[in-house]
CSV table of N, CA and C in Angstrom, one decimal:
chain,number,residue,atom,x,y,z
R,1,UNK,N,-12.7,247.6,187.9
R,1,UNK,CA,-13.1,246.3,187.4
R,1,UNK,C,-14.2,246.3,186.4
R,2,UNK,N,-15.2,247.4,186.8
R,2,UNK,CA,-16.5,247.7,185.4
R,2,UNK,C,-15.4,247.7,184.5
R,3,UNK,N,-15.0,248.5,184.2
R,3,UNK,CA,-14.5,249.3,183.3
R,3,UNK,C,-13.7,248.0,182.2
R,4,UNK,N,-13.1,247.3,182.7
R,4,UNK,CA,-11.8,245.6,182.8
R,4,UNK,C,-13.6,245.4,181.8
R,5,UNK,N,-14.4,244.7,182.5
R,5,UNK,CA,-15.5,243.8,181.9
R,5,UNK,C,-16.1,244.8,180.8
R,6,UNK,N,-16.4,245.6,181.0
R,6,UNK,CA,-17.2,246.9,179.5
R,6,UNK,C,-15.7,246.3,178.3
R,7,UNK,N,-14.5,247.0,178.7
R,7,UNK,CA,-13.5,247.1,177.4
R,7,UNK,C,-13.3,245.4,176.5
R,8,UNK,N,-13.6,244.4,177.9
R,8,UNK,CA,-13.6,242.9,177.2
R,8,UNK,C,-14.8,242.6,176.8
R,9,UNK,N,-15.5,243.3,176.9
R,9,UNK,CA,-17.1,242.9,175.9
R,9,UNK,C,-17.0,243.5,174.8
R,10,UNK,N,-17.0,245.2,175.0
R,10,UNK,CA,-16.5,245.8,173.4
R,10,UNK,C,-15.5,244.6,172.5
R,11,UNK,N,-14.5,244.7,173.1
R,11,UNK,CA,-13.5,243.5,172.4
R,11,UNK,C,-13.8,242.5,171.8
R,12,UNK,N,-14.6,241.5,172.5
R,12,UNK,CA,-15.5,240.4,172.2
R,12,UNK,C,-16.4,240.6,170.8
R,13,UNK,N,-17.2,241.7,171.1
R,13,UNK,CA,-18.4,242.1,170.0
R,13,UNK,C,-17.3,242.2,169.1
R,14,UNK,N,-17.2,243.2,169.2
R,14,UNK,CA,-15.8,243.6,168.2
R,14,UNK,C,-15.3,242.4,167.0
R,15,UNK,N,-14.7,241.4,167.8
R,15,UNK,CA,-14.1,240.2,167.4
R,15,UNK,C,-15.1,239.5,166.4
R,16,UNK,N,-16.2,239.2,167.2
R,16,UNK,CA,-17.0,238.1,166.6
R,16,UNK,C,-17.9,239.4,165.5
R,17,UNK,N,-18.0,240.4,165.5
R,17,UNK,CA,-18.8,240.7,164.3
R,17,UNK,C,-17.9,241.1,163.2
R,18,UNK,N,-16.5,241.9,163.6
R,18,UNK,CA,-15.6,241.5,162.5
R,18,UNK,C,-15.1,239.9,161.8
R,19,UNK,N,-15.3,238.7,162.7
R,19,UNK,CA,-15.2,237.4,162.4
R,19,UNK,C,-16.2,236.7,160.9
R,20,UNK,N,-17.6,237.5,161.7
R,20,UNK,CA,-18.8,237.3,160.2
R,20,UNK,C,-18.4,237.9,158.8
R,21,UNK,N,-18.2,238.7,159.3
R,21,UNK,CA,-18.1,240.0,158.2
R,21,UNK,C,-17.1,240.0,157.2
R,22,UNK,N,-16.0,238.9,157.3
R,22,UNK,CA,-14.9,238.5,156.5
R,22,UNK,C,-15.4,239.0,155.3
R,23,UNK,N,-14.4,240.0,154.3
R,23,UNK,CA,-14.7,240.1,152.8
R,23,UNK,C,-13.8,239.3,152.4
R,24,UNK,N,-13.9,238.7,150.9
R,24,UNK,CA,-13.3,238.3,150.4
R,24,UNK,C,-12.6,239.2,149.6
R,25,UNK,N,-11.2,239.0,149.1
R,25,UNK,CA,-10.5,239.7,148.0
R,25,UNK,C,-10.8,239.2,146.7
R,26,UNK,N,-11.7,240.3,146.0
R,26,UNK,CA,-12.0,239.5,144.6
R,26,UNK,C,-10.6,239.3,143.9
R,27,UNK,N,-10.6,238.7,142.5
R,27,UNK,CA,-9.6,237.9,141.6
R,27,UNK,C,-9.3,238.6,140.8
R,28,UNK,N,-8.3,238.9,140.3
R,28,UNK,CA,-8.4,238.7,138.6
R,28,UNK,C,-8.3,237.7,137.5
R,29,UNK,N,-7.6,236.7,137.9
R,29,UNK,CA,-7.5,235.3,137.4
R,29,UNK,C,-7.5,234.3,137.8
R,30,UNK,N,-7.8,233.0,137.1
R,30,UNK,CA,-8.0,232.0,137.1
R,30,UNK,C,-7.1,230.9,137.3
R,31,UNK,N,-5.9,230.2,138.0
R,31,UNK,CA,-5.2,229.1,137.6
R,31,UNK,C,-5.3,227.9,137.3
R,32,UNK,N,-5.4,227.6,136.1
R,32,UNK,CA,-6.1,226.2,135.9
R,32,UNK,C,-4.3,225.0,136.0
R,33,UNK,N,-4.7,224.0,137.3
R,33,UNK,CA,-3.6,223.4,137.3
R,33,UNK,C,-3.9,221.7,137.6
R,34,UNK,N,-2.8,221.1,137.9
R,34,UNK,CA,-3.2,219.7,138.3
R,34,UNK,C,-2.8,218.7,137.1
R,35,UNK,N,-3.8,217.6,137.0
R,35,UNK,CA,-3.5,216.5,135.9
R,35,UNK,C,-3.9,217.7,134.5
R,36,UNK,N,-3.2,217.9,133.7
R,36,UNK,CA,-3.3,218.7,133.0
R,36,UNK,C,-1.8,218.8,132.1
R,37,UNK,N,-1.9,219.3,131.4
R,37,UNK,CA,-0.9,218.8,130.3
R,37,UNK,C,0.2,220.0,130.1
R,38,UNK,N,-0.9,221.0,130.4
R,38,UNK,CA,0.0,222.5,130.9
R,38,UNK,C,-0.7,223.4,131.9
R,39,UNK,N,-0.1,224.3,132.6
R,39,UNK,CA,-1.6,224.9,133.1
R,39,UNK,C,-1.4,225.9,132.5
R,40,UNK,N,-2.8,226.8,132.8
R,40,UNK,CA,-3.6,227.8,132.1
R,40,UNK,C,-3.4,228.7,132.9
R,41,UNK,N,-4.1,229.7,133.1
R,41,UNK,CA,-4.3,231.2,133.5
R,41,UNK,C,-5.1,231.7,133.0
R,42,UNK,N,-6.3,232.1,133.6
R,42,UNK,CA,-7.5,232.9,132.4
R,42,UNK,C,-7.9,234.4,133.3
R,43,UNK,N,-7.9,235.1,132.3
R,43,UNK,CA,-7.5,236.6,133.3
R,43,UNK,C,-9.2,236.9,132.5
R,44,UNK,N,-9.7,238.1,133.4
R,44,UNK,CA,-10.9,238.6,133.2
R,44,UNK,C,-10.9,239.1,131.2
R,45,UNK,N,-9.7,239.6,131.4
R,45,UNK,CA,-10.2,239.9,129.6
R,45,UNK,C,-10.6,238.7,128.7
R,46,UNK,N,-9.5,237.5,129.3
R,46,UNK,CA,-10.0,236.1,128.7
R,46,UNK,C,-11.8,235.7,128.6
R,47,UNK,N,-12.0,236.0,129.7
R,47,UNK,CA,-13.4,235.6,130.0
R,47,UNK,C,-14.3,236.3,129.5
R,48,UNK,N,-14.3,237.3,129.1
R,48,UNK,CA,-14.9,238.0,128.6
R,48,UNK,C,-14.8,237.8,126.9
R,49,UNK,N,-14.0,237.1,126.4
R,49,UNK,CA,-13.9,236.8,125.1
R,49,UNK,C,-15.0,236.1,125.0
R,50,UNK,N,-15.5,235.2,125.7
R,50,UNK,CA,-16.4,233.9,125.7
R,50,UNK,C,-17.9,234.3,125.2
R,51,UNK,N,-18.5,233.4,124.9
R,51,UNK,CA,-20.1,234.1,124.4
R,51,UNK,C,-20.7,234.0,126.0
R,52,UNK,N,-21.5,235.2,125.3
R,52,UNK,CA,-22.2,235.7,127.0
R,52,UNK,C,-23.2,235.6,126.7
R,53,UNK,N,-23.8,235.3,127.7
R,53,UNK,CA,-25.6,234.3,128.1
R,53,UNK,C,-26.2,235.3,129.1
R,54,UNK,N,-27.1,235.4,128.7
R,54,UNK,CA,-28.1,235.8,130.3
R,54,UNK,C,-28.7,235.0,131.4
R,55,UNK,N,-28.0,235.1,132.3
R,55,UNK,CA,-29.0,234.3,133.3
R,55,UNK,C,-30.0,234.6,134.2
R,56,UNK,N,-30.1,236.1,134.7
R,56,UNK,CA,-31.5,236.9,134.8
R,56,UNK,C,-31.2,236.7,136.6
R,57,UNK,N,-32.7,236.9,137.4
R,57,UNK,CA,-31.9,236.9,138.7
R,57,UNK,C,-31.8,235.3,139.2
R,58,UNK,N,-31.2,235.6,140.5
R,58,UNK,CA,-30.9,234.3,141.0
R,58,UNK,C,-30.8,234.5,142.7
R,59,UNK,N,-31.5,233.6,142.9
R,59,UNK,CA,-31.7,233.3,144.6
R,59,UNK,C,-30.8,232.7,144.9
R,60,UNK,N,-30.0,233.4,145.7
R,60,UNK,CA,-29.0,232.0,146.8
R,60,UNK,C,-29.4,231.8,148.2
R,61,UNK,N,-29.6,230.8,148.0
R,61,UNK,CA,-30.0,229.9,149.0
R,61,UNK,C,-28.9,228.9,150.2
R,62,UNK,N,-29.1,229.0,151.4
R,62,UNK,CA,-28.4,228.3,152.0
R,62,UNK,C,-28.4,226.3,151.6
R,63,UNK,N,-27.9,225.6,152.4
R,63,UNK,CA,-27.9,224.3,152.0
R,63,UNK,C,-29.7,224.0,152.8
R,64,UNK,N,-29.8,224.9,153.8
R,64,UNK,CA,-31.2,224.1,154.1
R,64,UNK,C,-32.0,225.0,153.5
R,65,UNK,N,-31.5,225.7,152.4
R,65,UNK,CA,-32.6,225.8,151.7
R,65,UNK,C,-33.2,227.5,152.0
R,66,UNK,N,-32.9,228.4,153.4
R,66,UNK,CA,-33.0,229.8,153.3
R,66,UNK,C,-32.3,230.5,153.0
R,67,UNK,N,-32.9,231.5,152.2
R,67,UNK,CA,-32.8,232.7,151.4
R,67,UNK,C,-31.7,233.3,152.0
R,68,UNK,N,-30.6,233.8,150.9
R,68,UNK,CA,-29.5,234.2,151.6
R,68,UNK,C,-29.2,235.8,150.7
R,69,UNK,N,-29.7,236.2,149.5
R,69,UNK,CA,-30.1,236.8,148.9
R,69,UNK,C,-30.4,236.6,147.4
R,70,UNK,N,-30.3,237.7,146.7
R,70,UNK,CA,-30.8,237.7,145.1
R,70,UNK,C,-30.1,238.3,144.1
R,71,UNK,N,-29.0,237.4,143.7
R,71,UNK,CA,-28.1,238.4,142.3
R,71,UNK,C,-28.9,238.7,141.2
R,72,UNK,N,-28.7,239.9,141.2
R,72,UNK,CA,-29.9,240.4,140.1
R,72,UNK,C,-29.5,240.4,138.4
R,73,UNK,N,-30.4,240.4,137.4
R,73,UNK,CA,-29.6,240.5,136.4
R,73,UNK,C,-28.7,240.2,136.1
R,74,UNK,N,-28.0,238.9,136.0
R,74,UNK,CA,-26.8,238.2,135.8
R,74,UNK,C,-26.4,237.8,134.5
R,75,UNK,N,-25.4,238.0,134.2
R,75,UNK,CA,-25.1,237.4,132.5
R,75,UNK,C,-23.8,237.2,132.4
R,76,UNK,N,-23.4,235.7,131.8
R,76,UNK,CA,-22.4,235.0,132.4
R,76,UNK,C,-22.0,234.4,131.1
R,77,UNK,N,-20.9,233.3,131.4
R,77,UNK,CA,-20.1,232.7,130.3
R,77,UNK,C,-20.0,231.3,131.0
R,78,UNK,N,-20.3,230.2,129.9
R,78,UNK,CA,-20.4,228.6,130.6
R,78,UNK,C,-18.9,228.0,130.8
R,79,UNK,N,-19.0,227.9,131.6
R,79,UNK,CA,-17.3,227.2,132.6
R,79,UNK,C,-17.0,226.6,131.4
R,80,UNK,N,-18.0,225.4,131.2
R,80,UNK,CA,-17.3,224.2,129.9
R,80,UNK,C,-16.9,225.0,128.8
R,81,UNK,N,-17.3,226.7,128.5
R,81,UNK,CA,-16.7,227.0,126.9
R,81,UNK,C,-15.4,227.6,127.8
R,82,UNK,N,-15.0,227.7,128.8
R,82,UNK,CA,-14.2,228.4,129.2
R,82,UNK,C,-13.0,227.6,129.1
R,83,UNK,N,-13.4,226.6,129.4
R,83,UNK,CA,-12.7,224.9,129.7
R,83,UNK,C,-12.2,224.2,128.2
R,84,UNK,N,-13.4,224.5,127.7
R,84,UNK,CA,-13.3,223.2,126.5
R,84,UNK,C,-11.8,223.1,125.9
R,85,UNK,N,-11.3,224.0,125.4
R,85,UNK,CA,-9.7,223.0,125.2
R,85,UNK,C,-8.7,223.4,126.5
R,86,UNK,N,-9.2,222.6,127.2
R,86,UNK,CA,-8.0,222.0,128.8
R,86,UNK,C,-7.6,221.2,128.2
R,87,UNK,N,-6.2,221.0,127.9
R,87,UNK,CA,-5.2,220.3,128.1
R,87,UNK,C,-4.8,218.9,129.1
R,88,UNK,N,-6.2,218.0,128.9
R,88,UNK,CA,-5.8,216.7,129.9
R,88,UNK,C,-5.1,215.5,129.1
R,89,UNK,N,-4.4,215.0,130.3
R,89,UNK,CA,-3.5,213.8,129.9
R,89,UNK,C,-4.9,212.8,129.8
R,90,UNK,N,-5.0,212.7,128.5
R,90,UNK,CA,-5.8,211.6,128.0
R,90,UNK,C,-5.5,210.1,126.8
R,91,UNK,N,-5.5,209.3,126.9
R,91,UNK,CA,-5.2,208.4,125.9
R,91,UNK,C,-6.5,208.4,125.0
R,92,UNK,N,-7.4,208.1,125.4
R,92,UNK,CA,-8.8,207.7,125.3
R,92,UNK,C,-9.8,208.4,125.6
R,93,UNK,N,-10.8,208.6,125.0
R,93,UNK,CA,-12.1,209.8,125.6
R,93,UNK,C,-13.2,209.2,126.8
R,94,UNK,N,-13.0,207.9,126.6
R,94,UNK,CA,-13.6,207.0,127.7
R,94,UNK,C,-12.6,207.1,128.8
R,95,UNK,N,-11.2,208.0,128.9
R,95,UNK,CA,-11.0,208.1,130.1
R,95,UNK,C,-11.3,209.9,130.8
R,96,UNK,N,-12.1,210.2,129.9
R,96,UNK,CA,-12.7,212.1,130.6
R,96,UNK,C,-13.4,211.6,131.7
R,97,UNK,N,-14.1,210.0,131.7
R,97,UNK,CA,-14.6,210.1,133.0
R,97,UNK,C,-14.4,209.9,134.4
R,98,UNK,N,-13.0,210.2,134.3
R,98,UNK,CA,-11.7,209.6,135.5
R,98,UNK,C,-11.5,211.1,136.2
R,99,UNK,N,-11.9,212.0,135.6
R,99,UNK,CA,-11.5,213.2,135.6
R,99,UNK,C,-12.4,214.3,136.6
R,100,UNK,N,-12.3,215.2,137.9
R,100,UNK,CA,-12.4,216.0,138.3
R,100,UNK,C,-12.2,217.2,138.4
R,101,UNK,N,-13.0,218.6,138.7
R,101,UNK,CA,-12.5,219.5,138.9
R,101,UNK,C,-12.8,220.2,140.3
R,102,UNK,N,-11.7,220.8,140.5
R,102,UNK,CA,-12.0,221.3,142.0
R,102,UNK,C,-11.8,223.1,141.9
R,103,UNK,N,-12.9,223.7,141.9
R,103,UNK,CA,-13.1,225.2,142.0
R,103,UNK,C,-12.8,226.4,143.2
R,104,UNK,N,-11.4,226.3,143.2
R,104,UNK,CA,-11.1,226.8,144.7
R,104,UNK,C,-11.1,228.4,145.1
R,105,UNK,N,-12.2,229.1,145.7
R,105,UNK,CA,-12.0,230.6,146.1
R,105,UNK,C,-10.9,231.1,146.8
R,106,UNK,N,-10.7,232.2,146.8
R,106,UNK,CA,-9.1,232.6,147.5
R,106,UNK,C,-9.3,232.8,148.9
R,107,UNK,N,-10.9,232.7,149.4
R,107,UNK,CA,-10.3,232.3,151.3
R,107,UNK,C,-10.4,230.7,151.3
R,108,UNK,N,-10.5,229.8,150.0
R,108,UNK,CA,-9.9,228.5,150.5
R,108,UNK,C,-11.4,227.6,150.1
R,109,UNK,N,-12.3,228.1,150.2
R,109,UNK,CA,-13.7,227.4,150.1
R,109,UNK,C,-13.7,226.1,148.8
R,110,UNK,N,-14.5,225.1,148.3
R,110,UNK,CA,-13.7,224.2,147.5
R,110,UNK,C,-15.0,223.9,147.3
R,111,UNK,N,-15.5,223.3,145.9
R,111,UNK,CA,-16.1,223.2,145.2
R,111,UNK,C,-15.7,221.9,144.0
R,112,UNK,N,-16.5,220.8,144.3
R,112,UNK,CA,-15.8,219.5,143.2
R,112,UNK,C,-16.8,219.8,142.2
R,113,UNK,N,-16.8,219.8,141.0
R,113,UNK,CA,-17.3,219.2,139.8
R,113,UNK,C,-16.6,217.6,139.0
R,114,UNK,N,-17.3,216.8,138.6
R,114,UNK,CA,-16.7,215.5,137.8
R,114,UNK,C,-16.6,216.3,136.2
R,115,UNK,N,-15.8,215.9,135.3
R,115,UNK,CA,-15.9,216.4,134.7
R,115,UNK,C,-17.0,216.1,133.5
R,116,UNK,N,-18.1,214.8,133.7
R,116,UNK,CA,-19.2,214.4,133.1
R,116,UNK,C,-20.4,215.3,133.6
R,117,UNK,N,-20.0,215.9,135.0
R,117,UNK,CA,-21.2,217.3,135.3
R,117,UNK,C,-21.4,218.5,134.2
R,118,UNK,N,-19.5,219.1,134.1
R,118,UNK,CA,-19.7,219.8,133.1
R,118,UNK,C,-19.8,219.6,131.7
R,119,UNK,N,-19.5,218.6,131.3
R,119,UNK,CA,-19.4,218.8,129.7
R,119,UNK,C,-20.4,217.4,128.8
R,120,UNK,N,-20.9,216.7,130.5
R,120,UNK,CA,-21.7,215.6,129.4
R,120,UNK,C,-23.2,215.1,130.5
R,121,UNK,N,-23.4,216.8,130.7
R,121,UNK,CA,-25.3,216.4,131.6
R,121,UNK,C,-25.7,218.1,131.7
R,122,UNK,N,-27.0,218.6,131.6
R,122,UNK,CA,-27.6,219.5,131.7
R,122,UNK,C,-26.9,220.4,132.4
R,123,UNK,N,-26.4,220.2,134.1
R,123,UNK,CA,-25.2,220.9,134.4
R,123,UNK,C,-24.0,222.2,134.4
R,124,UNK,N,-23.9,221.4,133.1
R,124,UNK,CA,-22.7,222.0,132.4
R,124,UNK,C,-23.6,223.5,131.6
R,125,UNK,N,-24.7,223.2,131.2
R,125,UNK,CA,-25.6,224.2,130.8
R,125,UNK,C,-25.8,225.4,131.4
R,126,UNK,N,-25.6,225.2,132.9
R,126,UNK,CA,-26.2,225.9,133.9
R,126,UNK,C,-25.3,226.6,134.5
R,127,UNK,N,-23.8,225.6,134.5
R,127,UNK,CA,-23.0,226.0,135.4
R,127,UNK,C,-22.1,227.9,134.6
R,128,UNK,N,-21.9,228.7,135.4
R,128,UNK,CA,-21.3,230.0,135.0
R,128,UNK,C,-20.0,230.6,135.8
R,129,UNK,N,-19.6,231.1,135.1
R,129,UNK,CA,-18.7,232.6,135.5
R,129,UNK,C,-19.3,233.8,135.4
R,130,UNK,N,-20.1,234.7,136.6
R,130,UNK,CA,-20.8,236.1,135.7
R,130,UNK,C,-20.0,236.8,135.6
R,131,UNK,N,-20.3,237.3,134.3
R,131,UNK,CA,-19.5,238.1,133.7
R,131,UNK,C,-20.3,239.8,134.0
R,132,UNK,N,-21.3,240.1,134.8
R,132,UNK,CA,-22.0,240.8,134.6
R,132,UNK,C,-22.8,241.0,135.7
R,133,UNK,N,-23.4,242.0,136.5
R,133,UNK,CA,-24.5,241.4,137.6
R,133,UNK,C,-25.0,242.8,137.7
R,134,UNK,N,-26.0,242.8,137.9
R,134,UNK,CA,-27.1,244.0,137.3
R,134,UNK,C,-26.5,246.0,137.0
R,135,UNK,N,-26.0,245.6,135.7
R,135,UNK,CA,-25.3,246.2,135.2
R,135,UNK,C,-24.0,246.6,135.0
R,136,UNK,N,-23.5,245.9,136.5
R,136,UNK,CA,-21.9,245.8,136.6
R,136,UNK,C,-21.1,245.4,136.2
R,137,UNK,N,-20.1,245.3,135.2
R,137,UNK,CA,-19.0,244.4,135.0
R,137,UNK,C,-18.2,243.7,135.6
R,138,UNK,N,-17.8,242.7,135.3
R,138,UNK,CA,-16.8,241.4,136.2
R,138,UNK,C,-16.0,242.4,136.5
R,139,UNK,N,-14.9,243.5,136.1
R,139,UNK,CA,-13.8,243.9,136.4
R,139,UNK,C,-14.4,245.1,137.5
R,140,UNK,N,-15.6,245.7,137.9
R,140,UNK,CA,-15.7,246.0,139.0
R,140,UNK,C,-16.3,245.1,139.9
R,141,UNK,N,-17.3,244.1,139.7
R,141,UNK,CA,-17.9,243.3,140.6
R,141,UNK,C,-17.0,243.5,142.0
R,142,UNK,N,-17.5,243.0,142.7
R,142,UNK,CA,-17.0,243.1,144.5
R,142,UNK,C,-16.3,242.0,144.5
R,143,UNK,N,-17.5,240.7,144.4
R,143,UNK,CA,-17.1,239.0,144.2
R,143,UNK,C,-16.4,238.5,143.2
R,144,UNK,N,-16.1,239.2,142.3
R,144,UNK,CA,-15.2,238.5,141.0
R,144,UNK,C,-14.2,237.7,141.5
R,145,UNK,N,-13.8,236.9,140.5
R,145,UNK,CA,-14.5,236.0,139.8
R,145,UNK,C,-15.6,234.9,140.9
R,146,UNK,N,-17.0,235.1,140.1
R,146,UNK,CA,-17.8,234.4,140.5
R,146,UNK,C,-18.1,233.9,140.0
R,147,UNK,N,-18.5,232.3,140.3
R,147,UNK,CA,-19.2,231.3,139.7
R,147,UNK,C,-20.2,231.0,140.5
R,148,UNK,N,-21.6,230.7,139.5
R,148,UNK,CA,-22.9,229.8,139.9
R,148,UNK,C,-23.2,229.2,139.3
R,149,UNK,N,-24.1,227.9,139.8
R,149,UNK,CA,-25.1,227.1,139.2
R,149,UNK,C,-26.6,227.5,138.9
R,150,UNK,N,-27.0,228.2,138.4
R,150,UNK,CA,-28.7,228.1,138.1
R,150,UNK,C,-29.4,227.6,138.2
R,151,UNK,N,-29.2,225.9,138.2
R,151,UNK,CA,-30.2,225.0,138.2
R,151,UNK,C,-29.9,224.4,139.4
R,152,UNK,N,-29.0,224.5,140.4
R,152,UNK,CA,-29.1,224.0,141.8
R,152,UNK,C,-29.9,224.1,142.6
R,153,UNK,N,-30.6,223.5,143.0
R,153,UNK,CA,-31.7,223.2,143.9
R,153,UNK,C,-31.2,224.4,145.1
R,154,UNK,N,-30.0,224.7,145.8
R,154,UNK,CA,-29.8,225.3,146.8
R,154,UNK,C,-28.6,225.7,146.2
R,155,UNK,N,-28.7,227.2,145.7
R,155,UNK,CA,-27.7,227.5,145.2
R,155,UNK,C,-26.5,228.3,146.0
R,156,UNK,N,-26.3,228.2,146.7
R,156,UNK,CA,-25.7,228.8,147.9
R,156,UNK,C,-24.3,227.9,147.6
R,157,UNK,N,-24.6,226.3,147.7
R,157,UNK,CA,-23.4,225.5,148.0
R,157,UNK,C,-22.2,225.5,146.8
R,158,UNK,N,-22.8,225.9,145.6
R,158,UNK,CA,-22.1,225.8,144.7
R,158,UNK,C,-21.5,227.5,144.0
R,159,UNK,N,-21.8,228.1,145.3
R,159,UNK,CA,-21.9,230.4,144.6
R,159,UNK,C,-20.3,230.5,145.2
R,160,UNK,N,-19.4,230.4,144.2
R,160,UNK,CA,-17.9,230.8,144.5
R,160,UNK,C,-17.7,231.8,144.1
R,161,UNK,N,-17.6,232.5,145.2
R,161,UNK,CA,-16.9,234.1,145.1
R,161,UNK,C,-15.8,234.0,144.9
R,162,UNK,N,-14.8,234.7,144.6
R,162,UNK,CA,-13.3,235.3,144.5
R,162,UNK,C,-12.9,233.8,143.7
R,163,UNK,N,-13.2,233.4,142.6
R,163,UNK,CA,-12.3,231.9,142.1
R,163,UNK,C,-11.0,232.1,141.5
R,164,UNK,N,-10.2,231.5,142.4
R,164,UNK,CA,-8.7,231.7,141.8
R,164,UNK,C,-8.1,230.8,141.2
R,165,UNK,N,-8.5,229.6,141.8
R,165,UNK,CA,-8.2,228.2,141.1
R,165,UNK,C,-8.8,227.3,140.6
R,166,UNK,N,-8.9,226.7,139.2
R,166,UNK,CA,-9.5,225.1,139.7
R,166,UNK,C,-8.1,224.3,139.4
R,167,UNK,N,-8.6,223.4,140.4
R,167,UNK,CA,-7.8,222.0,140.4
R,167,UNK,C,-8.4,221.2,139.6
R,168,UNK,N,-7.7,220.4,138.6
R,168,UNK,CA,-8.1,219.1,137.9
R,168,UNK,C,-6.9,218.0,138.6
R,169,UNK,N,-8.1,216.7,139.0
R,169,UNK,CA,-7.5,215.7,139.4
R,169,UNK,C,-8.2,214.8,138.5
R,170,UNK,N,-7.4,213.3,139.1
R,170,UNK,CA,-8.1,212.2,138.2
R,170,UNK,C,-8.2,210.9,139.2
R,171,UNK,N,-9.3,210.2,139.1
R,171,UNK,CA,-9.5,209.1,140.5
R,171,UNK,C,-8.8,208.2,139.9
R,172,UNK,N,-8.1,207.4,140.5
R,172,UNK,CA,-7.3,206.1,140.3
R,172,UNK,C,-7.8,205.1,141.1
């Protein structure tokens, strides 16, 4: 009977520390789909076409706010130039503000931006794809494709590892 209780504890530990420990499968590309006029596909070579920024280190932070670690040396490419000719069903420019994006990692994690965050408020300045993290390239990075915000007060909520999709919706 020891022996029955030892092997279902191993098991147990077992379970729950393999449970935390989830890796994600980084990406290679991007599907850009939804209200959209065609969709896209942006593959790491794409991304890398883009002008590259430095964003230096960066603390991620949980939502309350503790330290979850520090991407070091980061240098990245701005979603909105990644974006800027998306293909939306538009009549009018006064209807971009109808418009959503939804940033989805490949274990499923989800991430809304409006599309007035990225392309018409400081935001959009901040928001990235790293293309780079202290000396590594997106095509080895662990987390690729990753995206952060810089200027998020708790940057944790908005740090998408493995991005495979965004969703573009529109509120009716």
């Amino acid at each position: 009977m020891m022996r029955l209780q030892i092997l279902v504890s191993v098991f147990l530990a077992f379970v729950v520390c393999t449970g935390h420990a989830q890796k994600i499968e980084p990406t290679q590309k991007v599907a850009v789909t939804g209200a959209v006029e065609r969709a896209l596909e942006i593959d790491v070579s794409k991304i890398l076409s883009y002008p590259t920024h430095g964003i230096g280190d960066l603390l991620i932070t949980s939502h309350n706010g503790e330290p979850r670690g520090t991407k070091k040396n980061l240098k990245g490419v701005l979603v909105k130039d990644m974006l800027a000719e998306l293909p939306l069903k538009v009549d009018s420019p006064k209807e971009l503000s109808e418009f959503y994006l939804v940033f989805v990692a490949s274990d499923g994690y989800k991430v809304v931006f409006s599309w007035n965050e990225l392309f018409n408020s400081p935001t959009g300045e901040h928001a990235f794809i790293v293309t780079e993290e202290n000396g590594v390239s997106i095509d080895k990075m662990e987390d690729r494709i990753l995206m952060v915000v810089d200027s998020d007060l708790r940057t944790g909520s908005r740090h998408v590892k493995s991005l495979s999709k965004i969703i573009v919706g529109r509120a009716q």
